[in-house]
Amino acid sequence: MNKSVLFIFDIDNTLLESYDIYDEAYRLTSKEILGKEFIMTKNPDGSKDNKFSRLSNNEILEKRIKQLRIKKINSDEFFSAFDKNAETLANKLKAKLYPWIKEFLSKLSKNYELIILSSGTKKLQISVLKNNDLVKHFNIKDSLFLGDFNSKKEAIEHIFNKDKKKTTLIHVGDSPNDMKAIKEANLSCKKIAIGVTLCGFVNKKVLLESGADLVINEYNAKNLNSIKKLILS
């Protein structure tokens, strides 16, 4: 294994889609904590929220509270309850895996170390990975989740500072912020941003403008080889 190269993966909209789990967890938790129901993917009036995928869980909660004119709440309390609900739901509802993702991760993890960097809650994300037989490909011990960092840029700097022997860090994500996070991070190593457009919420042009070195619209052997060429270039 080449321990000098580290892959940092987002989960939702990058490896898979778990909107049904998140929506139901938000609905149950908001009813339990606030006495009002709301979900992740839609505004309180029922219209589709086209920007939810670009927001962190904290930002989504803040947005819904503002929309419903609810007084400020304890977000730690909310997400503690959310985590419990989500973990239970993850065992009942299925996430949508992107085609060839298992093969893709299997081939990558044989040669490189893979970790997770997600703004999602830890229990839910690990449950989703376990239930879809993906967790074995990642070093969960060094992965970071909601509450572990203030920004992804800060998180990436923290990851590098733990092991400055790394010569290449590769961040794989679906949003412009994911691309900017690694490009703007203060690292004394090679930085590669890989954008993923399978979710359909963002296009190739936007990700390239945000600093992506490569944008993929599917997981396959060709794109895997393109990533390996980037590492060697």
mmCIF file of C-alpha atoms in Angstrom:
data_model
loop_
_atom_site.group_PDB
_atom_site.id
_atom_site.type_symbol
_atom_site.label_atom_id
_atom_site.label_comp_id
_atom_site.label_asym_id
_atom_site.label_seq_id
_atom_site.Cartn_x
_atom_site.Cartn_y
_atom_site.Cartn_z
ATOM 1 C CA MET A 1 0.000 0.000 0.000
ATOM 2 C CA ASN A 2 1.202 3.520 -0.855
ATOM 3 C CA LYS A 3 0.878 5.230 2.542
ATOM 4 C CA SER A 4 2.039 8.594 1.202
ATOM 5 C CA VAL A 5 -1.271 9.087 -0.648
ATOM 6 C CA LEU A 6 -4.534 9.681 1.222
ATOM 7 C CA PHE A 7 -8.052 9.745 -0.257
ATOM 8 C CA ILE A 8 -10.670 11.778 1.642
ATOM 9 C CA PHE A 9 -14.258 10.929 0.653
ATOM 10 C CA ASP A 10 -17.555 12.657 1.239
ATOM 11 C CA ILE A 11 -20.482 10.198 1.479
ATOM 12 C CA ASP A 12 -23.859 11.590 0.432
ATOM 13 C CA ASN A 13 -24.079 12.455 -3.268
ATOM 14 C CA THR A 14 -20.541 11.133 -3.661
ATOM 15 C CA LEU A 15 -20.739 7.412 -2.824
ATOM 16 C CA LEU A 16 -24.491 7.048 -2.509
ATOM 17 C CA GLU A 17 -27.786 8.812 -1.836
ATOM 18 C CA SER A 18 -29.576 8.425 1.501
ATOM 19 C CA TYR A 19 -32.202 11.169 1.280
ATOM 20 C CA ASP A 20 -35.056 8.964 2.488
ATOM 21 C CA ILE A 21 -33.181 8.201 5.708
ATOM 22 C CA TYR A 22 -32.303 11.845 6.319
ATOM 23 C CA ASP A 23 -35.801 13.118 5.523
ATOM 24 C CA GLU A 24 -37.460 10.703 7.919
ATOM 25 C CA ALA A 25 -34.858 11.398 10.628
ATOM 26 C CA TYR A 26 -35.459 15.138 10.297
ATOM 27 C CA ARG A 27 -39.232 14.608 10.364
ATOM 28 C CA LEU A 28 -39.171 12.452 13.504
ATOM 29 C CA THR A 29 -36.656 14.624 15.340
ATOM 30 C CA SER A 30 -38.296 17.948 14.526
ATOM 31 C CA LYS A 31 -41.643 16.593 15.730
ATOM 32 C CA GLU A 32 -40.043 15.223 18.896
ATOM 33 C CA ILE A 33 -37.961 18.301 19.782
ATOM 34 C CA LEU A 34 -39.947 21.183 18.290
ATOM 35 C CA GLY A 35 -43.486 19.900 17.889
ATOM 36 C CA LYS A 36 -43.297 20.796 14.194
ATOM 37 C CA GLU A 37 -42.256 18.620 11.277
ATOM 38 C CA PHE A 38 -39.784 19.423 8.525
ATOM 39 C CA ILE A 39 -37.449 17.422 6.282
ATOM 40 C CA MET A 40 -34.121 17.918 4.552
ATOM 41 C CA THR A 41 -35.009 17.945 0.849
ATOM 42 C CA LYS A 42 -38.087 20.204 0.907
ATOM 43 C CA ASN A 43 -39.011 23.613 2.272
ATOM 44 C CA PRO A 44 -41.781 23.753 4.903
ATOM 45 C CA ASP A 45 -44.281 24.790 2.194
ATOM 46 C CA GLY A 46 -43.636 21.503 0.365
ATOM 47 C CA SER A 47 -41.579 22.969 -2.464
ATOM 48 C CA LYS A 48 -38.300 21.287 -3.409
ATOM 49 C CA ASP A 49 -35.196 22.785 -1.805
ATOM 50 C CA ASN A 50 -32.702 22.820 -4.671
ATOM 51 C CA LYS A 51 -29.869 24.043 -2.438
ATOM 52 C CA PHE A 52 -30.013 21.499 0.403
ATOM 53 C CA SER A 53 -27.157 19.397 -1.006
ATOM 54 C CA ARG A 54 -24.785 22.349 -0.676
ATOM 55 C CA LEU A 55 -25.577 22.870 3.000
ATOM 56 C CA SER A 56 -24.256 21.155 6.113
ATOM 57 C CA ASN A 57 -26.690 19.606 8.575
ATOM 58 C CA ASN A 58 -26.271 22.597 10.888
ATOM 59 C CA GLU A 59 -27.025 24.980 8.023
ATOM 60 C CA ILE A 60 -30.117 22.984 7.022
ATOM 61 C CA LEU A 61 -31.402 23.080 10.605
ATOM 62 C CA GLU A 62 -30.786 26.832 10.848
ATOM 63 C CA LYS A 63 -32.575 27.395 7.550
ATOM 64 C CA ARG A 64 -35.671 25.394 8.555
ATOM 65 C CA ILE A 65 -35.864 27.100 11.962
ATOM 66 C CA LYS A 66 -35.734 30.493 10.267
ATOM 67 C CA GLN A 67 -38.357 29.485 7.694
ATOM 68 C CA LEU A 68 -40.708 28.301 10.450
ATOM 69 C CA ARG A 69 -39.892 31.317 12.653
ATOM 70 C CA ILE A 70 -38.894 29.092 15.534
ATOM 71 C CA LYS A 71 -36.782 30.537 18.317
ATOM 72 C CA LYS A 72 -33.154 29.433 18.388
ATOM 73 C CA ILE A 73 -32.761 25.879 19.686
ATOM 74 C CA ASN A 74 -29.968 23.750 21.103
ATOM 75 C CA SER A 75 -28.495 22.151 17.983
ATOM 76 C CA ASP A 76 -26.483 19.629 20.038
ATOM 77 C CA GLU A 77 -29.719 18.371 21.618
ATOM 78 C CA PHE A 78 -31.411 18.223 18.217
ATOM 79 C CA PHE A 79 -28.640 16.243 16.551
ATOM 80 C CA SER A 80 -28.234 13.916 19.513
ATOM 81 C CA ALA A 81 -31.873 12.888 19.041
ATOM 82 C CA PHE A 82 -31.448 12.973 15.258
ATOM 83 C CA ASP A 83 -28.504 10.569 15.490
ATOM 84 C CA LYS A 84 -30.536 8.011 17.433
ATOM 85 C CA ASN A 85 -33.468 8.220 15.036
ATOM 86 C CA ALA A 86 -31.202 8.072 11.993
ATOM 87 C CA GLU A 87 -29.291 5.042 13.238
ATOM 88 C CA THR A 88 -32.557 3.135 13.683
ATOM 89 C CA LEU A 89 -33.828 4.246 10.277
ATOM 90 C CA ALA A 90 -30.575 3.271 8.557
ATOM 91 C CA ASN A 91 -31.393 -0.345 9.417
ATOM 92 C CA LYS A 92 -34.884 -0.045 7.908
ATOM 93 C CA LEU A 93 -34.507 2.215 4.875
ATOM 94 C CA LYS A 94 -32.106 1.612 2.008
ATOM 95 C CA ALA A 95 -29.611 4.049 0.547
ATOM 96 C CA LYS A 96 -29.072 4.199 -3.213
ATOM 97 C CA LEU A 97 -25.562 3.035 -4.098
ATOM 98 C CA TYR A 98 -23.989 4.475 -7.223
ATOM 99 C CA PRO A 99 -23.129 1.853 -9.871
ATOM 100 C CA TRP A 100 -19.657 0.265 -9.617
ATOM 101 C CA ILE A 101 -18.863 2.105 -6.360
ATOM 102 C CA LYS A 102 -18.023 -1.133 -4.520
ATOM 103 C CA GLU A 103 -15.575 -2.177 -7.210
ATOM 104 C CA PHE A 104 -14.131 1.330 -7.349
ATOM 105 C CA LEU A 105 -13.482 1.502 -3.592
ATOM 106 C CA SER A 106 -12.180 -2.055 -3.484
ATOM 107 C CA LYS A 107 -9.548 -1.319 -6.124
ATOM 108 C CA LEU A 108 -8.549 1.986 -4.536
ATOM 109 C CA SER A 109 -8.290 0.638 -0.982
ATOM 110 C CA LYS A 110 -5.861 -2.077 -2.073
ATOM 111 C CA ASN A 111 -3.293 0.583 -2.937
ATOM 112 C CA TYR A 112 -4.202 3.666 -0.894
ATOM 113 C CA GLU A 113 -5.610 4.679 2.478
ATOM 114 C CA LEU A 114 -9.217 5.956 2.402
ATOM 115 C CA ILE A 115 -10.966 8.019 5.074
ATOM 116 C CA ILE A 116 -14.308 9.836 5.394
ATOM 117 C CA LEU A 117 -14.870 13.580 5.811
ATOM 118 C CA SER A 118 -18.595 14.214 6.200
ATOM 119 C CA SER A 119 -20.847 16.907 7.641
ATOM 120 C CA GLY A 120 -23.315 14.109 8.433
ATOM 121 C CA THR A 121 -23.705 12.589 11.882
ATOM 122 C CA LYS A 122 -21.219 9.827 12.727
ATOM 123 C CA LYS A 123 -23.653 7.090 13.791
ATOM 124 C CA LEU A 124 -25.819 7.500 10.715
ATOM 125 C CA GLN A 125 -22.935 7.643 8.268
ATOM 126 C CA ILE A 126 -21.216 4.587 9.719
ATOM 127 C CA SER A 127 -24.524 2.676 9.780
ATOM 128 C CA VAL A 128 -25.120 3.503 6.121
ATOM 129 C CA LEU A 129 -21.596 2.412 5.194
ATOM 130 C CA LYS A 130 -21.934 -0.837 7.175
ATOM 131 C CA ASN A 131 -25.353 -1.682 5.789
ATOM 132 C CA ASN A 132 -24.058 -1.234 2.243
ATOM 133 C CA ASP A 133 -20.838 -3.184 2.838
ATOM 134 C CA LEU A 134 -18.613 -0.137 2.248
ATOM 135 C CA VAL A 135 -17.169 0.491 5.709
ATOM 136 C CA LYS A 136 -14.399 -2.098 5.247
ATOM 137 C CA HIS A 137 -12.714 0.128 2.675
ATOM 138 C CA PHE A 138 -12.224 3.066 5.059
ATOM 139 C CA ASN A 139 -10.082 3.944 8.052
ATOM 140 C CA ILE A 140 -12.944 5.046 10.313
ATOM 141 C CA LYS A 141 -10.619 5.829 13.234
ATOM 142 C CA ASP A 142 -9.142 8.821 11.390
ATOM 143 C CA SER A 143 -12.395 9.854 9.687
ATOM 144 C CA LEU A 144 -14.222 13.050 10.671
ATOM 145 C CA PHE A 145 -17.954 13.769 10.985
ATOM 146 C CA LEU A 146 -20.438 16.416 12.127
ATOM 147 C CA GLY A 147 -19.109 18.161 15.233
ATOM 148 C CA ASP A 148 -15.479 17.189 14.619
ATOM 149 C CA PHE A 149 -14.677 20.346 12.633
ATOM 150 C CA ASN A 150 -15.846 23.882 11.903
ATOM 151 C CA SER A 151 -15.136 23.723 8.189
ATOM 152 C CA LYS A 152 -13.883 21.138 5.709
ATOM 153 C CA LYS A 153 -10.834 23.290 5.005
ATOM 154 C CA GLU A 154 -9.956 23.190 8.703
ATOM 155 C CA ALA A 155 -10.616 19.441 8.797
ATOM 156 C CA ILE A 156 -8.316 18.753 5.836
ATOM 157 C CA GLU A 157 -5.535 20.794 7.465
ATOM 158 C CA HIS A 158 -6.049 18.803 10.668
ATOM 159 C CA ILE A 159 -5.858 15.509 8.771
ATOM 160 C CA PHE A 160 -2.583 16.524 7.093
ATOM 161 C CA ASN A 161 -1.023 17.853 10.284
ATOM 162 C CA LYS A 162 -1.577 14.470 11.953
ATOM 163 C CA ASP A 163 0.713 12.865 9.381
ATOM 164 C CA LYS A 164 2.908 15.287 7.444
ATOM 165 C CA LYS A 165 4.599 12.380 5.671
ATOM 166 C CA LYS A 166 1.688 12.344 3.248
ATOM 167 C CA THR A 167 2.795 13.613 -0.149
ATOM 168 C CA THR A 168 -0.656 13.705 -1.767
ATOM 169 C CA LEU A 169 -4.139 14.409 -0.397
ATOM 170 C CA ILE A 170 -7.133 13.781 -2.649
ATOM 171 C CA HIS A 171 -10.555 15.084 -1.725
ATOM 172 C CA VAL A 172 -13.516 13.456 -3.505
ATOM 173 C CA GLY A 173 -16.839 15.273 -3.177
ATOM 174 C CA ASP A 174 -19.907 16.582 -4.935
ATOM 175 C CA SER A 175 -20.039 20.285 -4.062
ATOM 176 C CA PRO A 176 -18.103 23.444 -4.970
ATOM 177 C CA ASN A 177 -17.227 23.796 -1.274
ATOM 178 C CA ASP A 178 -15.585 20.365 -1.334
ATOM 179 C CA MET A 179 -13.334 21.488 -4.191
ATOM 180 C CA LYS A 180 -12.484 24.809 -2.543
ATOM 181 C CA ALA A 181 -11.806 23.186 0.831
ATOM 182 C CA ILE A 182 -8.761 21.260 -0.328
ATOM 183 C CA LYS A 183 -7.524 23.891 -2.770
ATOM 184 C CA GLU A 184 -7.602 26.576 -0.074
ATOM 185 C CA ALA A 185 -6.186 24.364 2.670
ATOM 186 C CA ASN A 186 -2.692 25.229 3.890
ATOM 187 C CA LEU A 187 -0.864 22.011 3.032
ATOM 188 C CA SER A 188 2.752 21.350 2.111
ATOM 189 C CA CYS A 189 1.837 18.468 -0.190
ATOM 190 C CA LYS A 190 0.154 17.853 -3.505
ATOM 191 C CA LYS A 191 -3.573 18.666 -3.412
ATOM 192 C CA ILE A 192 -6.070 17.040 -5.788
ATOM 193 C CA ALA A 193 -9.787 17.837 -5.967
ATOM 194 C CA ILE A 194 -12.099 15.327 -7.648
ATOM 195 C CA GLY A 195 -15.696 16.307 -8.291
ATOM 196 C CA VAL A 196 -18.587 13.855 -8.631
ATOM 197 C CA THR A 197 -21.760 14.780 -10.557
ATOM 198 C CA LEU A 198 -23.841 11.599 -10.220
ATOM 199 C CA CYS A 199 -26.402 13.253 -7.948
ATOM 200 C CA GLY A 200 -27.339 15.771 -10.654
ATOM 201 C CA PHE A 201 -27.420 18.778 -8.309
ATOM 202 C CA VAL A 202 -24.244 20.349 -9.664
ATOM 203 C CA ASN A 203 -22.622 20.285 -13.094
ATOM 204 C CA LYS A 204 -19.082 19.791 -14.337
ATOM 205 C CA LYS A 205 -18.538 23.465 -15.176
ATOM 206 C CA VAL A 206 -19.331 24.633 -11.623
ATOM 207 C CA LEU A 207 -16.996 22.078 -10.056
ATOM 208 C CA LEU A 208 -14.154 22.926 -12.447
ATOM 209 C CA GLU A 209 -14.601 26.623 -11.700
ATOM 210 C CA SER A 210 -14.369 25.754 -7.998
ATOM 211 C CA GLY A 211 -10.982 24.095 -8.461
ATOM 212 C CA ALA A 212 -11.696 20.488 -9.444
ATOM 213 C CA ASP A 213 -8.774 18.791 -11.191
ATOM 214 C CA LEU A 214 -11.072 16.064 -12.493
ATOM 215 C CA VAL A 215 -14.856 15.666 -12.635
ATOM 216 C CA ILE A 216 -16.437 12.236 -13.017
ATOM 217 C CA ASN A 217 -20.035 11.418 -13.875
ATOM 218 C CA GLU A 218 -19.734 7.710 -13.204
ATOM 219 C CA TYR A 219 -17.519 5.213 -11.426
ATOM 220 C CA ASN A 220 -15.664 3.024 -13.890
ATOM 221 C CA ALA A 221 -12.206 1.707 -14.762
ATOM 222 C CA LYS A 222 -11.492 4.614 -17.113
ATOM 223 C CA ASN A 223 -12.048 7.244 -14.435
ATOM 224 C CA LEU A 224 -10.096 5.166 -11.929
ATOM 225 C CA ASN A 225 -7.128 5.220 -14.302
ATOM 226 C CA SER A 226 -7.546 8.983 -14.773
ATOM 227 C CA ILE A 227 -7.265 9.444 -11.005
ATOM 228 C CA LYS A 228 -4.119 7.311 -10.860
ATOM 229 C CA LYS A 229 -2.571 9.410 -13.638
ATOM 230 C CA LEU A 230 -3.296 12.560 -11.635
ATOM 231 C CA ILE A 231 -1.434 11.100 -8.658
ATOM 232 C CA LEU A 232 1.586 10.314 -10.792
ATOM 233 C CA SER A 233 1.623 13.565 -12.760
#
